[in-house]
Amino acid sequence: MATLKINAPEWTAANTNTVNTANTKAGNNTWNKLMAFADSQAPNKTVWFMFSLVSQGVLFLPVPAFLLYYYNAPIAVLAVTLVLFFANIIAGMGGSGIRTLLGFFAFSVLVHITMLLVFML
């Protein structure tokens, strides 16, 4: 009695072909390419977590000291930096997905660049 079938049924093969053609027509925008890149980096989640921590520790944690000392920035700059740093730690160690991890890192980069531009210009 042969109960296992090696070939897929026709309805599954036909269904995947229609889905793939629909996705290729509507899926060639920048957001989908970014999400595809993030999904492809899922095996490297630990590397991205470590890269995020090291880059923030080296580049972004000194930003409040620089802005507070030279540009008389408010103490809220320090609070924002620490909240973003610890949010990245919690996101990485809490088991969140790669999209969340990369999203938190990109958001913290944008916030720190914005703070530097606001107080320096």
N, CA, C and O atoms as a printed pandas DataFrame, in Angstrom:
     atom_number atom_name residue_name chain_id  residue_number  x_coord  y_coord  z_coord
0              1         N          MET        A               1    0.846   -1.162    0.000
1              2        CA          MET        A               1    0.000    0.000    0.000
2              3         C          MET        A               1    0.903    1.241    0.000
3              4         O          MET        A               1    1.680    1.463    0.929
4              5         N          ALA        A               2    0.784    2.021   -1.039
5              6        CA          ALA        A               2    1.589    3.225   -1.174
6              7         C          ALA        A               2    0.747    4.425   -0.769
7              8         O          ALA        A               2   -0.106    4.875   -1.533
8              9         N          THR        A               3    0.985    4.946    0.434
9             10        CA          THR        A               3    0.207    6.090    0.902
10            11         C          THR        A               3    0.965    7.401    0.755
11            12         O          THR        A               3    0.354    8.468    0.809
12            13         N          LEU        A               4    2.267    7.349    0.572
13            14        CA          LEU        A               4    3.044    8.559    0.398
14            15         C          LEU        A               4    3.163    8.892   -1.075
15            16         O          LEU        A               4    3.436    8.025   -1.905
16            17         N          LYS        A               5    2.957   10.134   -1.381
17            18        CA          LYS        A               5    3.069   10.580   -2.769
18            19         C          LYS        A               5    4.294   11.470   -2.894
19            20         O          LYS        A               5    4.497   12.383   -2.093
20            21         N          ILE        A               6    5.082   11.204   -3.874
21            22        CA          ILE        A               6    6.312   11.970   -4.061
22            23         C          ILE        A               6    6.024   13.300   -4.732
23            24         O          ILE        A               6    6.631   14.306   -4.365
24            25         N          ASN        A               7    5.144   13.341   -5.678
25            26        CA          ASN        A               7    4.826   14.573   -6.399
26            27         C          ASN        A               7    3.730   15.326   -5.668
27            28         O          ASN        A               7    2.842   14.720   -5.068
28            29         N          ALA        A               8    3.795   16.639   -5.720
29            30        CA          ALA        A               8    2.786   17.467   -5.081
30            31         C          ALA        A               8    1.504   17.426   -5.901
31            32         O          ALA        A               8    1.561   17.278   -7.122
32            33         N          PRO        A               9    0.349   17.556   -5.254
33            34        CA          PRO        A               9   -0.904   17.605   -6.005
34            35         C          PRO        A               9   -0.953   18.838   -6.903
35            36         O          PRO        A               9   -0.234   19.815   -6.687
36            37         N          GLU        A              10   -1.800   18.770   -7.894
37            38        CA          GLU        A              10   -1.886   19.866   -8.869
38            39         C          GLU        A              10   -2.393   21.160   -8.252
39            40         O          GLU        A              10   -1.963   22.240   -8.655
40            41         N          TRP        A              11   -3.285   21.075   -7.295
41            42        CA          TRP        A              11   -3.861   22.305   -6.743
42            43         C          TRP        A              11   -2.823   23.084   -5.953
43            44         O          TRP        A              11   -2.904   24.312   -5.919
44            45         N          THR        A              12   -1.839   22.433   -5.308
45            46        CA          THR        A              12   -0.812   23.186   -4.589
46            47         C          THR        A              12    0.175   23.823   -5.553
47            48         O          THR        A              12    0.625   24.946   -5.322
48            49         N          ALA        A              13    0.511   23.142   -6.606
49            50        CA          ALA        A              13    1.435   23.711   -7.590
50            51         C          ALA        A              13    0.796   24.889   -8.309
51            52         O          ALA        A              13    1.465   25.892   -8.562
52            53         N          ALA        A              14   -0.484   24.785   -8.641
53            54        CA          ALA        A              14   -1.175   25.885   -9.317
54            55         C          ALA        A              14   -1.337   27.072   -8.382
55            56         O          ALA        A              14   -1.238   28.218   -8.820
56            57         N          ASN        A              15   -1.583   26.819   -7.110
57            58        CA          ASN        A              15   -1.773   27.890   -6.145
58            59         C          ASN        A              15   -0.482   28.662   -5.923
59            60         O          ASN        A              15   -0.518   29.888   -5.820
60            61         N          THR        A              16    0.637   27.995   -5.847
61            62        CA          THR        A              16    1.895   28.709   -5.624
62            63         C          THR        A              16    2.300   29.522   -6.845
63            64         O          THR        A              16    2.921   30.575   -6.699
64            65         N          ASN        A              17    1.968   29.065   -8.034
65            66        CA          ASN        A              17    2.319   29.836   -9.229
66            67         C          ASN        A              17    1.542   31.137   -9.293
67            68         O          ASN        A              17    2.105   32.165   -9.668
68            69         N          THR        A              18    0.268   31.123   -8.938
69            70        CA          THR        A              18   -0.510   32.357   -8.983
70            71         C          THR        A              18   -0.067   33.326   -7.901
71            72         O          THR        A              18   -0.074   34.537   -8.122
72            73         N          VAL        A              19    0.318   32.822   -6.740
73            74        CA          VAL        A              19    0.791   33.700   -5.675
74            75         C          VAL        A              19    2.114   34.330   -6.061
75            76         O          VAL        A              19    2.315   35.521   -5.825
76            77         N          ASN        A              20    3.020   33.564   -6.649
77            78        CA          ASN        A              20    4.319   34.101   -7.025
78            79         C          ASN        A              20    4.209   35.167   -8.110
79            80         O          ASN        A              20    4.921   36.169   -8.056
80            81         N          THR        A              21    3.337   34.973   -9.085
81            82        CA          THR        A              21    3.203   35.986  -10.120
82            83         C          THR        A              21    2.556   37.248   -9.572
83            84         O          THR        A              21    2.892   38.348  -10.009
84            85         N          ALA        A              22    1.632   37.112   -8.621
85            86        CA          ALA        A              22    1.012   38.294   -8.027
86            87         C          ALA        A              22    2.026   39.062   -7.191
87            88         O          ALA        A              22    2.015   40.293   -7.191
88            89         N          ASN        A              23    2.898   38.363   -6.482
89            90        CA          ASN        A              23    3.890   39.046   -5.656
90            91         C          ASN        A              23    4.970   39.715   -6.492
91            92         O          ASN        A              23    5.466   40.775   -6.108
92            93         N          THR        A              24    5.342   39.141   -7.601
93            94        CA          THR        A              24    6.390   39.771   -8.414
94            95         C          THR        A              24    5.888   41.021   -9.109
95            96         O          THR        A              24    6.664   41.945   -9.354
96            97         N          LYS        A              25    4.608   41.065   -9.431
97            98        CA          LYS        A              25    4.080   42.264  -10.085
98            99         C          LYS        A              25    3.966   43.426   -9.106
99           100         O          LYS        A              25    4.306   44.559   -9.446
100          101         N          ALA        A              26    3.486   43.149   -7.882
101          102        CA          ALA        A              26    3.246   44.226   -6.932
102          103         C          ALA        A              26    4.380   44.391   -5.926
103          104         O          ALA        A              26    4.332   45.316   -5.114
104          105         N          GLY        A              27    5.396   43.530   -5.948
105          106        CA          GLY        A              27    6.382   43.543   -4.885
106          107         C          GLY        A              27    7.731   44.116   -5.238
107          108         O          GLY        A              27    8.712   43.790   -4.569
108          109         N          ASN        A              28    7.832   44.937   -6.234
109          110        CA          ASN        A              28    9.128   45.491   -6.612
110          111         C          ASN        A              28    9.295   46.919   -6.124
111          112         O          ASN        A              28    9.717   47.789   -6.886
112          113         N          ASN        A              29    8.973   47.169   -4.872
113          114        CA          ASN        A              29    9.210   48.492   -4.332
114          115         C          ASN        A              29   10.303   48.425   -3.273
115          116         O          ASN        A              29   10.746   47.336   -2.907
116          117         N          THR        A              30   10.727   49.546   -2.795
117          118        CA          THR        A              30   11.853   49.622   -1.883
118          119         C          THR        A              30   11.542   48.965   -0.545
119          120         O          THR        A              30   12.404   48.302    0.032
120          121         N          TRP        A              31   10.323   49.140   -0.045
121          122        CA          TRP        A              31    9.964   48.554    1.246
122          123         C          TRP        A              31   10.053   47.031    1.214
123          124         O          TRP        A              31   10.570   46.419    2.148
124          125         N          ASN        A              32    9.555   46.421    0.147
125          126        CA          ASN        A              32    9.608   44.968    0.050
126          127         C          ASN        A              32   11.046   44.476   -0.102
127          128         O          ASN        A              32   11.394   43.412    0.410
128          129         N          LYS        A              33   11.870   45.235   -0.796
129          130        CA          LYS        A              33   13.279   44.862   -0.905
130          131         C          LYS        A              33   13.976   44.962    0.449
131          132         O          LYS        A              33   14.811   44.123    0.787
132          133         N          LEU        A              34   13.629   45.990    1.222
133          134        CA          LEU        A              34   14.199   46.140    2.553
134          135         C          LEU        A              34   13.755   45.005    3.468
135          136         O          LEU        A              34   14.561   44.475    4.233
136          137         N          MET        A              35   12.500   44.634    3.397
137          138        CA          MET        A              35   11.988   43.529    4.209
138          139         C          MET        A              35   12.595   42.194    3.776
139          140         O          MET        A              35   12.847   41.326    4.612
140          141         N          ALA        A              36   12.829   42.030    2.484
141          142        CA          ALA        A              36   13.479   40.805    2.012
142          143         C          ALA        A              36   14.917   40.743    2.520
143          144         O          ALA        A              36   15.397   39.669    2.884
144          145         N          PHE        A              37   15.614   41.888    2.550
145          146        CA          PHE        A              37   16.965   41.917    3.095
146          147         C          PHE        A              37   16.958   41.586    4.583
147          148         O          PHE        A              37   17.795   40.819    5.060
148          149         N          ALA        A              38   16.009   42.168    5.315
149          150        CA          ALA        A              38   15.928   41.891    6.753
150          151         C          ALA        A              38   15.624   40.421    7.010
151          152         O          ALA        A              38   16.201   39.816    7.913
152          153         N          ASP        A              39   14.735   39.855    6.233
153          154        CA          ASP        A              39   14.415   38.438    6.408
154          155         C          ASP        A              39   15.588   37.546    6.041
155          156         O          ASP        A              39   15.763   36.482    6.636
156          157         N          SER        A              40   16.388   37.956    5.080
157          158        CA          SER        A              40   17.551   37.149    4.701
158          159         C          SER        A              40   18.640   37.194    5.768
159          160         O          SER        A              40   19.513   36.326    5.794
160          161         N          GLN        A              41   18.601   38.188    6.643
161          162        CA          GLN        A              41   19.600   38.317    7.699
162          163         C          GLN        A              41   19.197   37.623    8.988
163          164         O          GLN        A              41   19.883   37.770    9.999
164          165         N          ALA        A              42   18.112   36.878    8.980
165          166        CA          ALA        A              42   17.646   36.187   10.185
166          167         C          ALA        A              42   18.681   35.220   10.764
167          168         O          ALA        A              42   18.797   35.141   11.987
168          169         N          PRO        A              43   19.438   34.478    9.946
169          170        CA          PRO        A              43   20.469   33.621   10.556
170          171         C          PRO        A              43   21.592   34.404   11.234
171          172         O          PRO        A              43   22.303   33.852   12.073
172          173         N          ASN        A              44   21.759   35.660   10.890
173          174        CA          ASN        A              44   22.819   36.502   11.453
174          175         C          ASN        A              44   22.299   37.431   12.546
175          176         O          ASN        A              44   22.852   38.511   12.755
176          177         N          LYS        A              45   21.257   37.026   13.236
177          178        CA          LYS        A              45   20.626   37.892   14.227
178          179         C          LYS        A              45   21.579   38.252   15.364
179          180         O          LYS        A              45   21.590   39.395   15.821
180          181         N          THR        A              46   22.372   37.297   15.823
181          182        CA          THR        A              46   23.308   37.567   16.910
182          183         C          THR        A              46   24.392   38.544   16.470
183          184         O          THR        A              46   24.817   39.396   17.249
184          185         N          VAL        A              47   24.831   38.423   15.242
185          186        CA          VAL        A              47   25.848   39.346   14.721
186          187         C          VAL        A              47   25.290   40.763   14.651
187          188         O          VAL        A              47   25.980   41.715   15.013
188          189         N          TRP        A              48   24.065   40.912   14.196
189          190        CA          TRP        A              48   23.450   42.237   14.131
190          191         C          TRP        A              48   23.233   42.812   15.527
191          192         O          TRP        A              48   23.371   44.018   15.731
192          193         N          PHE        A              49   22.892   41.947   16.492
193          194        CA          PHE        A              49   22.723   42.414   17.864
194          195         C          PHE        A              49   24.047   42.930   18.421
195          196         O          PHE        A              49   24.097   43.998   19.032
196          197         N          MET        A              50   25.101   42.178   18.209
197          198        CA          MET        A              50   26.407   42.618   18.699
198          199         C          MET        A              50   26.888   43.870   17.966
199          200         O          MET        A              50   27.472   44.764   18.580
200          201         N          PHE        A              51   26.642   43.936   16.661
201          202        CA          PHE        A              51   27.014   45.136   15.899
202          203         C          PHE        A              51   26.254   46.353   16.420
203          204         O          PHE        A              51   26.821   47.439   16.542
204          205         N          SER        A              52   24.986   46.172   16.722
205          206        CA          SER        A              52   24.172   47.265   17.247
206          207         C          SER        A              52   24.700   47.738   18.590
207          208         O          SER        A              52   24.809   48.943   18.819
208          209         N          LEU        A              53   25.030   46.813   19.480
209          210        CA          LEU        A              53   25.521   47.208   20.798
210          211         C          LEU        A              53   26.884   47.895   20.716
211          212         O          LEU        A              53   27.108   48.915   21.367
212          213         N          VAL        A              54   27.773   47.347   19.931
213          214        CA          VAL        A              54   29.114   47.932   19.842
214          215         C          VAL        A              54   29.068   49.300   19.172
215          216         O          VAL        A              54   29.706   50.244   19.638
216          217         N          SER        A              55   28.323   49.407   18.090
217          218        CA          SER        A              55   28.271   50.699   17.397
218          219         C          SER        A              55   27.589   51.767   18.243
219          220         O          SER        A              55   27.998   52.928   18.230
220          221         N          GLN        A              56   26.557   51.377   18.974
221          222        CA          GLN        A              56   25.917   52.367   19.835
222          223         C          GLN        A              56   26.798   52.732   21.017
223          224         O          GLN        A              56   26.838   53.889   21.433
224          225         N          GLY        A              57   27.500   51.751   21.556
225          226        CA          GLY        A              57   28.382   52.048   22.674
226          227         C          GLY        A              57   29.544   52.942   22.287
227          228         O          GLY        A              57   29.981   53.774   23.082
228          229         N          VAL        A              58   30.046   52.779   21.079
229          230        CA          VAL        A              58   31.196   53.564   20.643
230          231         C          VAL        A              58   30.778   54.906   20.049
231          232         O          VAL        A              58   31.414   55.926   20.315
232          233         N          LEU        A              59   29.722   54.912   19.254
233          234        CA          LEU        A              59   29.347   56.122   18.529
234          235         C          LEU        A              59   28.274   56.966   19.213
235          236         O          LEU        A              59   28.345   58.195   19.171
236          237         N          PHE        A              60   27.284   56.334   19.841
237          238        CA          PHE        A              60   26.127   57.100   20.301
238          239         C          PHE        A              60   26.112   57.396   21.788
239          240         O          PHE        A              60   25.522   58.398   22.192
240          241         N          LEU        A              61   26.727   56.579   22.615
241          242        CA          LEU        A              61   26.746   56.890   24.042
242          243         C          LEU        A              61   27.579   58.124   24.380
243          244         O          LEU        A              61   27.261   58.794   25.363
244          245         N          PRO        A              62   28.628   58.467   23.626
245          246        CA          PRO        A              62   29.324   59.733   23.900
246          247         C          PRO        A              62   28.591   60.984   23.400
247          248         O          PRO        A              62   28.967   62.100   23.757
248          249         N          VAL        A              63   27.564   60.810   22.590
249          250        CA          VAL        A              63   26.845   61.966   22.028
250          251         C          VAL        A              63   26.250   62.868   23.117
251          252         O          VAL        A              63   26.400   64.086   23.019
252          253         N          PRO        A              64   25.580   62.332   24.153
253          254        CA          PRO        A              64   25.044   63.247   25.177
254          255         C          PRO        A              64   26.129   64.040   25.896
255          256         O          PRO        A              64   25.931   65.221   26.180
256          257         N          ALA        A              65   27.264   63.424   26.195
257          258        CA          ALA        A              65   28.342   64.167   26.859
258          259         C          ALA        A              65   28.840   65.292   25.968
259          260         O          ALA        A              65   29.087   66.403   26.437
260          261         N          PHE        A              66   28.986   65.002   24.692
261          262        CA          PHE        A              66   29.429   66.010   23.733
262          263         C          PHE        A              66   28.421   67.154   23.630
263          264         O          PHE        A              66   28.792   68.327   23.681
264          265         N          LEU        A              67   27.143   66.801   23.485
265          266        CA          LEU        A              67   26.118   67.848   23.332
266          267         C          LEU        A              67   25.889   68.611   24.622
267          268         O          LEU        A              67   25.666   69.821   24.580
268          269         N          LEU        A              68   25.936   67.943   25.766
269          270        CA          LEU        A              68   25.735   68.636   27.038
270          271         C          LEU        A              68   26.890   69.582   27.349
271          272         O          LEU        A              68   26.663   70.688   27.839
272          273         N          TYR        A              69   28.103   69.172   27.077
273          274        CA          TYR        A              69   29.268   69.978   27.440
274          275         C          TYR        A              69   29.496   71.134   26.473
275          276         O          TYR        A              69   29.725   72.264   26.903
276          277         N          TYR        A              70   29.437   70.864   25.186
277          278        CA          TYR        A              70   29.791   71.898   24.214
278          279         C          TYR        A              70   28.610   72.748   23.741
279          280         O          TYR        A              70   28.790   73.916   23.398
280          281         N          TYR        A              71   27.422   72.182   23.721
281          282        CA          TYR        A              71   26.278   72.901   23.148
282          283         C          TYR        A              71   25.159   73.160   24.142
283          284         O          TYR        A              71   24.075   73.585   23.743
284          285         N          ASN        A              72   25.390   72.918   25.407
285          286        CA          ASN        A              72   24.411   73.176   26.469
286          287         C          ASN        A              72   23.041   72.565   26.160
287          288         O          ASN        A              72   22.009   73.218   26.315
288          289         N          ALA        A              73   23.050   71.336   25.732
289          290        CA          ALA        A              73   21.811   70.625   25.430
290          291         C          ALA        A              73   21.109   70.253   26.739
291          292         O          ALA        A              73   21.759   70.130   27.777
292          293         N          PRO        A              74   19.813   70.076   26.694
293          294        CA          PRO        A              74   19.094   69.682   27.920
294          295         C          PRO        A              74   19.423   68.241   28.313
295          296         O          PRO        A              74   19.943   67.465   27.512
296          297         N          ILE        A              75   19.114   67.912   29.540
297          298        CA          ILE        A              75   19.417   66.578   30.060
298          299         C          ILE        A              75   18.555   65.507   29.387
299          300         O          ILE        A              75   18.848   64.318   29.515
300          301         N          ALA        A              76   17.515   65.898   28.684
301          302        CA          ALA        A              76   16.660   64.945   27.972
302          303         C          ALA        A              76   17.430   64.203   26.883
303          304         O          ALA        A              76   17.053   63.095   26.500
304          305         N          VAL        A              77   18.498   64.804   26.389
305          306        CA          VAL        A              77   19.338   64.137   25.391
306          307         C          VAL        A              77   19.939   62.866   25.983
307          308         O          VAL        A              77   19.999   61.832   25.318
308          309         N          LEU        A              78   20.378   62.948   27.218
309          310        CA          LEU        A              78   20.924   61.780   27.897
310          311         C          LEU        A              78   19.844   60.724   28.111
311          312         O          LEU        A              78   20.096   59.533   27.928
312          313         N          ALA        A              79   18.653   61.149   28.494
313          314        CA          ALA        A              79   17.558   60.209   28.712
314          315         C          ALA        A              79   17.168   59.494   27.421
315          316         O          ALA        A              79   16.925   58.288   27.425
316          317         N          VAL        A              80   17.110   60.233   26.323
317          318        CA          VAL        A              80   16.758   59.627   25.029
318          319         C          VAL        A              80   17.813   58.609   24.613
319          320         O          VAL        A              80   17.477   57.520   24.146
320          321         N          THR        A              81   19.080   58.955   24.779
321          322        CA          THR        A              81   20.153   58.042   24.402
322          323         C          THR        A              81   20.111   56.761   25.228
323          324         O          THR        A              81   20.256   55.667   24.684
324          325         N          LEU        A              82   19.916   56.888   26.517
325          326        CA          LEU        A              82   19.881   55.700   27.366
326          327         C          LEU        A              82   18.650   54.838   27.099
327          328         O          LEU        A              82   18.738   53.610   27.116
328          329         N          VAL        A              83   17.517   55.467   26.856
329          330        CA          VAL        A              83   16.306   54.697   26.538
330          331         C          VAL        A              83   16.495   53.924   25.240
331          332         O          VAL        A              83   16.121   52.754   25.160
332          333         N          LEU        A              84   17.065   54.556   24.231
333          334        CA          LEU        A              84   17.293   53.866   22.964
334          335         C          LEU        A              84   18.322   52.743   23.100
335          336         O          LEU        A              84   18.165   51.680   22.499
336          337         N          PHE        A              85   19.359   52.974   23.879
337          338        CA          PHE        A              85   20.381   51.948   24.075
338          339         C          PHE        A              85   19.797   50.732   24.786
339          340         O          PHE        A              85   20.012   49.598   24.358
340          341         N          PHE        A              86   19.067   50.962   25.860
341          342        CA          PHE        A              86   18.494   49.835   26.596
342          343         C          PHE        A              86   17.337   49.187   25.846
343          344         O          PHE        A              86   17.079   47.996   26.025
344          345         N          ALA        A              87   16.644   49.943   25.016
345          346        CA          ALA        A              87   15.606   49.328   24.175
346          347         C          ALA        A              87   16.226   48.361   23.180
347          348         O          ALA        A              87   15.658   47.304   22.904
348          349         N          ASN        A              88   17.383   48.713   22.641
349          350        CA          ASN        A              88   18.085   47.800   21.741
350          351         C          ASN        A              88   18.578   46.562   22.483
351          352         O          ASN        A              88   18.537   45.459   21.936
352          353         N          ILE        A              89   19.034   46.725   23.695
353          354        CA          ILE        A              89   19.468   45.566   24.483
354          355         C          ILE        A              89   18.292   44.645   24.755
355          356         O          ILE        A              89   18.405   43.431   24.588
356          357         N          ILE        A              90   17.169   45.206   25.170
357          358        CA          ILE        A              90   15.996   44.394   25.476
358          359         C          ILE        A              90   15.454   43.719   24.222
359          360         O          ILE        A              90   15.033   42.563   24.268
360          361         N          ALA        A              91   15.466   44.434   23.106
361          362        CA          ALA        A              91   14.987   43.833   21.860
362          363         C          ALA        A              91   15.879   42.683   21.425
363          364         O          ALA        A              91   15.380   41.666   20.942
364          365         N          GLY        A              92   17.177   42.823   21.586
365          366        CA          GLY        A              92   18.096   41.766   21.178
366          367         C          GLY        A              92   18.079   40.572   22.101
367          368         O          GLY        A              92   18.124   39.430   21.644
368          369         N          MET        A              93   18.016   40.822   23.400
369          370        CA          MET        A              93   18.054   39.721   24.352
370          371         C          MET        A              93   16.680   39.142   24.630
371          372         O          MET        A              93   16.567   38.040   25.168
372          373         N          GLY        A              94   15.644   39.865   24.272
373          374        CA          GLY        A              94   14.289   39.401   24.539
374          375         C          GLY        A              94   13.739   38.452   23.504
375          376         O          GLY        A              94   12.624   37.952   23.657
376          377         N          GLY        A              95   14.486   38.193   22.463
377          378        CA          GLY        A              95   14.041   37.231   21.461
378          379         C          GLY        A              95   13.149   37.821   20.393
379          380         O          GLY        A              95   12.377   37.091   19.771
380          381         N          SER        A              96   13.230   39.115   20.160
381          382        CA          SER        A              96   12.416   39.701   19.097
382          383         C          SER        A              96   12.988   39.310   17.734
383          384         O          SER        A              96   14.110   38.811   17.641
384          385         N          GLY        A              97   12.217   39.537   16.699
385          386        CA          GLY        A              97   12.625   39.151   15.354
386          387         C          GLY        A              97   13.690   40.061   14.782
387          388         O          GLY        A              97   14.018   41.104   15.349
388          389         N          ILE        A              98   14.214   39.648   13.662
389          390        CA          ILE        A              98   15.281   40.411   13.018
390          391         C          ILE        A              98   14.758   41.747   12.500
391          392         O          ILE        A              98   15.494   42.734   12.487
392          393         N          ARG        A              99   13.510   41.790   12.078
393          394        CA          ARG        A              99   12.948   43.066   11.610
394          395         C          ARG        A              99   12.874   44.077   12.747
395          396         O          ARG        A              99   13.177   45.255   12.558
396          397         N          THR        A             100   12.471   43.616   13.922
397          398        CA          THR        A             100   12.395   44.501   15.080
398          399         C          THR        A             100   13.779   44.970   15.495
399          400         O          THR        A             100   13.973   46.144   15.809
400          401         N          LEU        A             101   14.728   44.067   15.499
401          402        CA          LEU        A             101   16.088   44.408   15.896
402          403         C          LEU        A             101   16.703   45.437   14.955
403          404         O          LEU        A             101   17.285   46.425   15.403
404          405         N          LEU        A             102   16.573   45.206   13.661
405          406        CA          LEU        A             102   17.103   46.174   12.692
406          407         C          LEU        A             102   16.307   47.480   12.716
407          408         O          LEU        A             102   16.867   48.552   12.489
408          409         N          GLY        A             103   15.020   47.392   12.986
409          410        CA          GLY        A             103   14.197   48.603   13.077
410          411         C          GLY        A             103   14.590   49.479   14.253
411          412         O          GLY        A             103   14.691   50.698   14.113
412          413         N          PHE        A             104   14.816   48.861   15.425
413          414        CA          PHE        A             104   15.263   49.626   16.585
414          415         C          PHE        A             104   16.628   50.270   16.321
415          416         O          PHE        A             104   16.862   51.420   16.694
416          417         N          PHE        A             105   17.514   49.529   15.683
417          418        CA          PHE        A             105   18.841   50.079   15.395
418          419         C          PHE        A             105   18.743   51.251   14.422
419          420         O          PHE        A             105   19.370   52.288   14.637
420          421         N          ALA        A             106   17.970   51.096   13.368
421          422        CA          ALA        A             106   17.819   52.187   12.392
422          423         C          ALA        A             106   17.154   53.400   13.027
423          424         O          ALA        A             106   17.538   54.536   12.749
424          425         N          PHE        A             107   16.158   53.167   13.878
425          426        CA          PHE        A             107   15.481   54.277   14.553
426          427         C          PHE        A             107   16.442   55.022   15.474
427          428         O          PHE        A             107   16.426   56.252   15.515
428          429         N          SER        A             108   17.274   54.297   16.209
429          430        CA          SER        A             108   18.213   54.971   17.104
430          431         C          SER        A             108   19.274   55.747   16.331
431          432         O          SER        A             108   19.712   56.809   16.773
432          433         N          VAL        A             109   19.689   55.223   15.180
433          434        CA          VAL        A             109   20.638   55.959   14.341
434          435         C          VAL        A             109   20.008   57.271   13.868
435          436         O          VAL        A             109   20.638   58.327   13.932
436          437         N          LEU        A             110   18.781   57.198   13.400
437          438        CA          LEU        A             110   18.102   58.410   12.925
438          439         C          LEU        A             110   17.886   59.425   14.039
439          440         O          LEU        A             110   18.048   60.626   13.822
440          441         N          VAL        A             111   17.525   58.962   15.218
441          442        CA          VAL        A             111   17.296   59.886   16.339
442          443         C          VAL        A             111   18.601   60.561   16.746
443          444         O          VAL        A             111   18.612   61.761   17.016
444          445         N          HIS        A             112   19.682   59.822   16.794
445          446        CA          HIS        A             112   20.946   60.431   17.204
446          447         C          HIS        A             112   21.481   61.403   16.151
447          448         O          HIS        A             112   22.031   62.449   16.494
448          449         N          ILE        A             113   21.326   61.067   14.899
449          450        CA          ILE        A             113   21.740   62.005   13.844
450          451         C          ILE        A             113   20.892   63.272   13.898
451          452         O          ILE        A             113   21.407   64.373   13.707
452          453         N          THR        A             114   19.598   63.120   14.156
453          454        CA          THR        A             114   18.709   64.273   14.265
454          455         C          THR        A             114   19.099   65.137   15.463
455          456         O          THR        A             114   19.121   66.364   15.357
456          457         N          MET        A             115   19.405   64.513   16.599
457          458        CA          MET        A             115   19.821   65.296   17.769
458          459         C          MET        A             115   21.116   66.056   17.491
459          460         O          MET        A             115   21.255   67.215   17.883
460          461         N          LEU        A             116   22.054   65.410   16.822
461          462        CA          LEU        A             116   23.297   66.108   16.498
462          463         C          LEU        A             116   23.041   67.295   15.569
463          464         O          LEU        A             116   23.603   68.374   15.760
464          465         N          LEU        A             117   22.204   67.093   14.578
465          466        CA          LEU        A             117   21.919   68.197   13.655
466          467         C          LEU        A             117   21.165   69.333   14.312
467          468         O          LEU        A             117   21.430   70.500   14.024
468          469         N          VAL        A             118   20.231   69.013   15.188
469          470        CA          VAL        A             118   19.433   70.052   15.844
470          471         C          VAL        A             118   20.308   70.924   16.727
471          472         O          VAL        A             118   20.181   72.148   16.701
472          473         N          PHE        A             119   21.187   70.322   17.502
473          474        CA          PHE        A             119   21.970   71.111   18.458
474          475         C          PHE        A             119   23.225   71.715   17.856
475          476         O          PHE        A             119   23.724   72.720   18.362
476          477         N          MET        A             120   23.740   71.135   16.799
477          478        CA          MET        A             120   24.962   71.686   16.220
478          479         C          MET        A             120   24.699   72.750   15.168
479          480         O          MET        A             120   25.548   73.613   14.944
480          481         N          LEU        A             121   23.547   72.709   14.519
481          482        CA          LEU        A             121   23.274   73.703   13.485
482          483         C          LEU        A             121   22.440   74.844   13.979
483          484         O          LEU        A             121   22.131   75.759   13.215
